mmCIF file with all atom_site columns, C-alpha atoms in Angstrom:
data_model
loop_
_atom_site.group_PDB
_atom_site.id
_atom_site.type_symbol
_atom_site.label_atom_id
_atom_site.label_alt_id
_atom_site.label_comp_id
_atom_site.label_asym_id
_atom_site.label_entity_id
_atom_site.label_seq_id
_atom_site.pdbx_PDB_ins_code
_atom_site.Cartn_x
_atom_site.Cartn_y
_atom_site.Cartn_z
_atom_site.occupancy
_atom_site.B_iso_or_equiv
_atom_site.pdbx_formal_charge
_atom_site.auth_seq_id
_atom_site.auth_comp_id
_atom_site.auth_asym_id
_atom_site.auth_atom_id
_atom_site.pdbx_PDB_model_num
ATOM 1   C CA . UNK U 1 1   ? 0.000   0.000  0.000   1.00 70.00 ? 3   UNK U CA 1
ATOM 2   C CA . UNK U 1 2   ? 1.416   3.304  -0.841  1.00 81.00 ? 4   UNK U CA 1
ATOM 3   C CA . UNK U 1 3   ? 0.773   6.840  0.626   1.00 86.00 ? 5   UNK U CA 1
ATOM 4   C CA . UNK U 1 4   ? -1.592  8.712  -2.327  1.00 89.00 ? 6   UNK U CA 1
ATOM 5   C CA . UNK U 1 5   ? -0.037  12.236 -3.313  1.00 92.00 ? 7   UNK U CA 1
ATOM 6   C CA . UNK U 1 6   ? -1.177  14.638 -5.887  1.00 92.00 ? 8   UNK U CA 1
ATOM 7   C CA . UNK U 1 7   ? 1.578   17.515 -7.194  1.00 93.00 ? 9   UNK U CA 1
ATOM 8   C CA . UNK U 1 8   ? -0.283  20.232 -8.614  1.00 93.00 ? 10  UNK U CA 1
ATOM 9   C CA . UNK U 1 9   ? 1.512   22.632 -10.840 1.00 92.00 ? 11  UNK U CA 1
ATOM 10  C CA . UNK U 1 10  ? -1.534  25.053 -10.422 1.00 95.00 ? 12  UNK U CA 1
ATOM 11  C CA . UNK U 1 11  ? -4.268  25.771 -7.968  1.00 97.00 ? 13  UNK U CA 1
ATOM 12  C CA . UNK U 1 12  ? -7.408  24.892 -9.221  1.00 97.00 ? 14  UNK U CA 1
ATOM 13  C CA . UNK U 1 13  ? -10.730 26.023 -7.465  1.00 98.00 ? 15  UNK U CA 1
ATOM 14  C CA . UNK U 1 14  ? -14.153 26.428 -8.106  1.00 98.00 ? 16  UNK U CA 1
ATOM 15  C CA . UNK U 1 15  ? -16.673 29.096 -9.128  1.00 97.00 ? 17  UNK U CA 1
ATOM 16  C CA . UNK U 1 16  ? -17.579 31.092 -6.627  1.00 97.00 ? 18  UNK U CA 1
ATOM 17  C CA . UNK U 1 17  ? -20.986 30.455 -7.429  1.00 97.00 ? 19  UNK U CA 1
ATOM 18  C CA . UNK U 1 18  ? -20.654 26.789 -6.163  1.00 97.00 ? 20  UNK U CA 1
ATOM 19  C CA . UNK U 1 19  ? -20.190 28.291 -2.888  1.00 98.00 ? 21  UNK U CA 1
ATOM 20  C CA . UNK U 1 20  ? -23.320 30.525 -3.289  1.00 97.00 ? 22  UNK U CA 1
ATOM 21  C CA . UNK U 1 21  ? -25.481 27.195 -4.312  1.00 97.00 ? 23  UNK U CA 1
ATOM 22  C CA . UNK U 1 22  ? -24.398 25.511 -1.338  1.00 97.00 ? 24  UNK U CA 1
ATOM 23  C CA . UNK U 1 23  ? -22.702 22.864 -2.804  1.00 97.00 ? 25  UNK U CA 1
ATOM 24  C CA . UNK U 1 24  ? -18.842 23.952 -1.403  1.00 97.00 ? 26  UNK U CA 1
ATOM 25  C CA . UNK U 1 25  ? -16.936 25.732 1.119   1.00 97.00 ? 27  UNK U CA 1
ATOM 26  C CA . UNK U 1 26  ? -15.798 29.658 0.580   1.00 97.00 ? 28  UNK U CA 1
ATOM 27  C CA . UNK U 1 27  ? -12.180 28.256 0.309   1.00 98.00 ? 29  UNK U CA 1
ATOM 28  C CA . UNK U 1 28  ? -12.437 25.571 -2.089  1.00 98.00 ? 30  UNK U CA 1
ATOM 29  C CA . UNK U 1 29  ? -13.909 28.285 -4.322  1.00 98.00 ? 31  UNK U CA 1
ATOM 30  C CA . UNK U 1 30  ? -12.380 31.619 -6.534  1.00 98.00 ? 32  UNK U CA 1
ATOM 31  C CA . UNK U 1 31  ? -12.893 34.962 -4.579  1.00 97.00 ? 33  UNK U CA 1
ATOM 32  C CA . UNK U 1 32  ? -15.244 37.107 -6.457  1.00 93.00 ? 34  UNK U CA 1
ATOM 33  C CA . UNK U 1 33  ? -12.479 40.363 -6.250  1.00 91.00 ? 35  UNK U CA 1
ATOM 34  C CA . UNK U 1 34  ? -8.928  39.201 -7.260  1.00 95.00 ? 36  UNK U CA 1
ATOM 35  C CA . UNK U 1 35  ? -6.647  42.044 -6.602  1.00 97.00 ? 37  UNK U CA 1
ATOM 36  C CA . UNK U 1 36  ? -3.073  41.765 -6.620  1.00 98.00 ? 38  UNK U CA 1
ATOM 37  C CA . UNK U 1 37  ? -1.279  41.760 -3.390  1.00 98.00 ? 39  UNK U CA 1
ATOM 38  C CA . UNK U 1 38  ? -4.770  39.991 -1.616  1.00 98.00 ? 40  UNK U CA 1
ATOM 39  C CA . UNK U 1 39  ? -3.435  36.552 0.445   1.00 98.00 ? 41  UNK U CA 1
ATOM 40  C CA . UNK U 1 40  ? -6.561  34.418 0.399   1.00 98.00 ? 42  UNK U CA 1
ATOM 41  C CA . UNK U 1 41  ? -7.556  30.835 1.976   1.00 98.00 ? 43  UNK U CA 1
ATOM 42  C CA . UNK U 1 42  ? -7.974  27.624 -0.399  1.00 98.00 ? 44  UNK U CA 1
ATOM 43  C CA . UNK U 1 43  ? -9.500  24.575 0.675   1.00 98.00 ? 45  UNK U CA 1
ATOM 44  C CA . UNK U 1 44  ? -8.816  21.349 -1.556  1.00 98.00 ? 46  UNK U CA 1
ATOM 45  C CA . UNK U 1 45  ? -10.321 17.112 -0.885  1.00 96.00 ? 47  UNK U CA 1
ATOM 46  C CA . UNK U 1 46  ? -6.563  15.130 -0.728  1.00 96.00 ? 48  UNK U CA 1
ATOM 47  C CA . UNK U 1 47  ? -3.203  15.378 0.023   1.00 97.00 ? 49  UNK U CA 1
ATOM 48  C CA . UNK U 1 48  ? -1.392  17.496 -2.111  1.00 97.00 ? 50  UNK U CA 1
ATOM 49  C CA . UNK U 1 49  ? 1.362   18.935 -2.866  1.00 97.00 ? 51  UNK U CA 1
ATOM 50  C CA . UNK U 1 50  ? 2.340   22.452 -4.531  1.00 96.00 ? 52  UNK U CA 1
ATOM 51  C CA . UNK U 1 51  ? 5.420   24.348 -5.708  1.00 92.00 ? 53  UNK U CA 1
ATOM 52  C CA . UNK U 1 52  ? 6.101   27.011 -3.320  1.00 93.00 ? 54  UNK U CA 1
ATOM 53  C CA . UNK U 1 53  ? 9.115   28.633 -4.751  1.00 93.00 ? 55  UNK U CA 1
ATOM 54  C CA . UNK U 1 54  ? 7.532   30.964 -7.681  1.00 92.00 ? 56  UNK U CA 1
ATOM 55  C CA . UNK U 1 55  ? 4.299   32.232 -9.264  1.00 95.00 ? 57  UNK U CA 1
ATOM 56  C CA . UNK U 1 56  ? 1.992   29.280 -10.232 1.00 95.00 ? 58  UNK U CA 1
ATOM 57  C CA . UNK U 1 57  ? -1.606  29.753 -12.506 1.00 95.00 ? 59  UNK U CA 1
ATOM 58  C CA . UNK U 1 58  ? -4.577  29.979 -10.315 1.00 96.00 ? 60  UNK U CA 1
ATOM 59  C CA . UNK U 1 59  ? -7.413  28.360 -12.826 1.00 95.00 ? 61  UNK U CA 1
ATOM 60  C CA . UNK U 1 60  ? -10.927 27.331 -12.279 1.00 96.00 ? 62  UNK U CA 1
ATOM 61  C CA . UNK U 1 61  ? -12.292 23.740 -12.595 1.00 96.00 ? 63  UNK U CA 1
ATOM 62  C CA . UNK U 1 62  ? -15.193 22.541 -13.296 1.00 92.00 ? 64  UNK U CA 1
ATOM 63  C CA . UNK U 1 63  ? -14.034 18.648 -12.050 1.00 86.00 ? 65  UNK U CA 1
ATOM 64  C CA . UNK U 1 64  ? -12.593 16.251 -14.037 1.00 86.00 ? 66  UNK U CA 1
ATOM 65  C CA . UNK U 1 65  ? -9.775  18.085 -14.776 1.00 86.00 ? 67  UNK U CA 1
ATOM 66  C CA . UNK U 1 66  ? -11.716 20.780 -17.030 1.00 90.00 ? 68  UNK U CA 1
ATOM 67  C CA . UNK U 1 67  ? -9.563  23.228 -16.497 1.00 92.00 ? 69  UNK U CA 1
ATOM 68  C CA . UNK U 1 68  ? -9.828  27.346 -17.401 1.00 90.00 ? 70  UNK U CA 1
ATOM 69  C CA . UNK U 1 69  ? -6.773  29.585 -18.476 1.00 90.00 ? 71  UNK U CA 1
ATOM 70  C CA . UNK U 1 70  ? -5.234  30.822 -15.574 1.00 92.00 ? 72  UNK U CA 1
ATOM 71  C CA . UNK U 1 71  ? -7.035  33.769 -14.450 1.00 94.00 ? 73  UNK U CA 1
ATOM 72  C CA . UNK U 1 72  ? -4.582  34.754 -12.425 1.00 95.00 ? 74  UNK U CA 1
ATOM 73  C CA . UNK U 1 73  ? -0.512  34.465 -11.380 1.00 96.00 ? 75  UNK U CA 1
ATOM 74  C CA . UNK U 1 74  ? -0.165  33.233 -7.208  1.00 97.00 ? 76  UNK U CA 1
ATOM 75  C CA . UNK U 1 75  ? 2.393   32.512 -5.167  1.00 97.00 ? 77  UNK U CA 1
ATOM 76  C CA . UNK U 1 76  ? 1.237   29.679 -2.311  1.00 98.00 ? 78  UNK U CA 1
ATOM 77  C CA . UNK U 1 77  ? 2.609   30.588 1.058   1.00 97.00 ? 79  UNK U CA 1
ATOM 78  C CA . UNK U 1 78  ? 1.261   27.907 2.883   1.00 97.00 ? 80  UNK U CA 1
ATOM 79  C CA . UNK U 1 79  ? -0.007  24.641 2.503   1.00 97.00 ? 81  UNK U CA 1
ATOM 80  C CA . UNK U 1 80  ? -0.946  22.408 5.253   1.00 98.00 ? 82  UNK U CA 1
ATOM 81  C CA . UNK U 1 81  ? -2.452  18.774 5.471   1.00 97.00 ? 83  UNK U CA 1
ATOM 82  C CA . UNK U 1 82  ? -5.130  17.660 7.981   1.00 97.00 ? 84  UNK U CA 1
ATOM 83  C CA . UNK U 1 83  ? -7.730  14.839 8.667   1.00 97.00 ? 85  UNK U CA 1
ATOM 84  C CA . UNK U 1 84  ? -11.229 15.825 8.514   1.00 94.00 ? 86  UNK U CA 1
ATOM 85  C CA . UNK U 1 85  ? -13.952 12.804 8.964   1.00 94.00 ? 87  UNK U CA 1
ATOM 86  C CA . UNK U 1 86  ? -11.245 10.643 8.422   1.00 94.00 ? 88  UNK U CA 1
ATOM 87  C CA . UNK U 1 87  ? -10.348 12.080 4.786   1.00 95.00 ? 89  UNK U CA 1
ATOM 88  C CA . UNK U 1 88  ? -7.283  14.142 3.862   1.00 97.00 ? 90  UNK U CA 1
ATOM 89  C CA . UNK U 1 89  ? -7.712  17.659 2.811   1.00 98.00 ? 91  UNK U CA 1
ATOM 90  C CA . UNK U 1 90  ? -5.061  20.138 1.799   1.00 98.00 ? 92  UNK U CA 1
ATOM 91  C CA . UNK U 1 91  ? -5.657  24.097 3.275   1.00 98.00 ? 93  UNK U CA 1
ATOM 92  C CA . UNK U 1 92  ? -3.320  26.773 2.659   1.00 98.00 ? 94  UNK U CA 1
ATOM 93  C CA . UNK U 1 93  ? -2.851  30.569 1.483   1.00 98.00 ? 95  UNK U CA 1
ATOM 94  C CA . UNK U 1 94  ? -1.859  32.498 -1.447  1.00 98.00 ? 96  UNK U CA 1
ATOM 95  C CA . UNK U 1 95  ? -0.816  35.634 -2.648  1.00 98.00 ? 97  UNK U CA 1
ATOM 96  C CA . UNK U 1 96  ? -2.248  37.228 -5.547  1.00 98.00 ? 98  UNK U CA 1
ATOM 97  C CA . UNK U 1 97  ? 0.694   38.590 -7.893  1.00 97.00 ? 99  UNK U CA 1
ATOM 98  C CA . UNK U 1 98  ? -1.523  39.837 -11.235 1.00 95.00 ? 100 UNK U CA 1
ATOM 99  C CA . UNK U 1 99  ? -4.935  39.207 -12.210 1.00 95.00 ? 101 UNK U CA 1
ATOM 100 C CA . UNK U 1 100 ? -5.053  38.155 -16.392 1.00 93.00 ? 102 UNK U CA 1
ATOM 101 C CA . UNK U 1 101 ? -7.551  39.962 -18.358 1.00 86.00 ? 103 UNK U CA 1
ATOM 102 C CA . UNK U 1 102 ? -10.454 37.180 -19.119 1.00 78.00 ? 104 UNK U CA 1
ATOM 103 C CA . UNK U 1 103 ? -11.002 37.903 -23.185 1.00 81.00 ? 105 UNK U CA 1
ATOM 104 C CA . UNK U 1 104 ? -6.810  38.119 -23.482 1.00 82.00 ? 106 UNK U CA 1
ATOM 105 C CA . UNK U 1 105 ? -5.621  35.075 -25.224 1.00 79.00 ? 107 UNK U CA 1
ATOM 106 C CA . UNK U 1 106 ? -1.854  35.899 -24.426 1.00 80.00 ? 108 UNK U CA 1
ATOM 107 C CA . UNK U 1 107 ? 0.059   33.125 -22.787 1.00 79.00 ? 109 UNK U CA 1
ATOM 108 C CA . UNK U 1 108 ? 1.556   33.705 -19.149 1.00 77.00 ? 110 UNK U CA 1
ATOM 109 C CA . UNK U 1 109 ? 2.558   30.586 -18.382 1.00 76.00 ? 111 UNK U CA 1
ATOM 110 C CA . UNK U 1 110 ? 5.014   27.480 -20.163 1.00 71.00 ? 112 UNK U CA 1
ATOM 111 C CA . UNK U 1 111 ? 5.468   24.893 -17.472 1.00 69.00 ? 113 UNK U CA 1
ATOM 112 C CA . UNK U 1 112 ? 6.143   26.666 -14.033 1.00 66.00 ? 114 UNK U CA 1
ATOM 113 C CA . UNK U 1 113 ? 7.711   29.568 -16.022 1.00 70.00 ? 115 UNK U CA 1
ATOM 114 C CA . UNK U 1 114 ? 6.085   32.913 -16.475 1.00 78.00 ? 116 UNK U CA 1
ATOM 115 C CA . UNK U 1 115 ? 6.247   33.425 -19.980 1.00 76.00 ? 117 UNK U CA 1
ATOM 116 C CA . UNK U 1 116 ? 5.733   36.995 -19.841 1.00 70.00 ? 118 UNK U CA 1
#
């Protein structure tokens, strides 16, 4: 039996609207306001692991990996993992560094690298 990790190279989170229907917590879900400089809570089901070192995409999901462009550039400044029910969860924080312009189809990211 082996120990079950996820390494994210982005933080993906829901619409905030999930969180408005009920259906998930505030911190498993995109603020409504980005701003750059803003340090905000995320909340995600498993134990995983993120790059802590640089910028990273923050992207919305819709599950299944359907992913968004990144909306915006974070850095995670903490990530912490916890038991809740007896299922592993992943909380943390991030930084807002700049907030992407929705109907822009430039390309900030390739890999972990800002690309511009």
């Amino acid at each position: 039996m082996g120990i079950k990790t996820e390494y994210n190279p982005d933080l993906a989170l829901r619409n905030i609207s999930e969180f408005r229907k009920g259906l998930r917590k505030k911190e498993e879900c995109i603020p409504e306001n980005l701003e750059p400089g803003q340090v905000h809570g995320f909340l995600k089901r498993g134990q995983r692991n993120y790059w802590l070192e640089g910028e990273a995409p923050l992207v919305e999901t819709k599950g299944n990996h359907q992913l968004s462009r990144p909306l915006a550039s974070i850095t995670i400044i903490e990530a912490t993992h916890f038991l809740l029910d007896g299922e592993i969860w992943t909380k943390g924080k991030y930084r807002v560094v700049e907030v992407f312009d929705p109907s822009e189809q430039k390309i900030h990211f390739d890999g972990f690298a800002r690309a511009d």
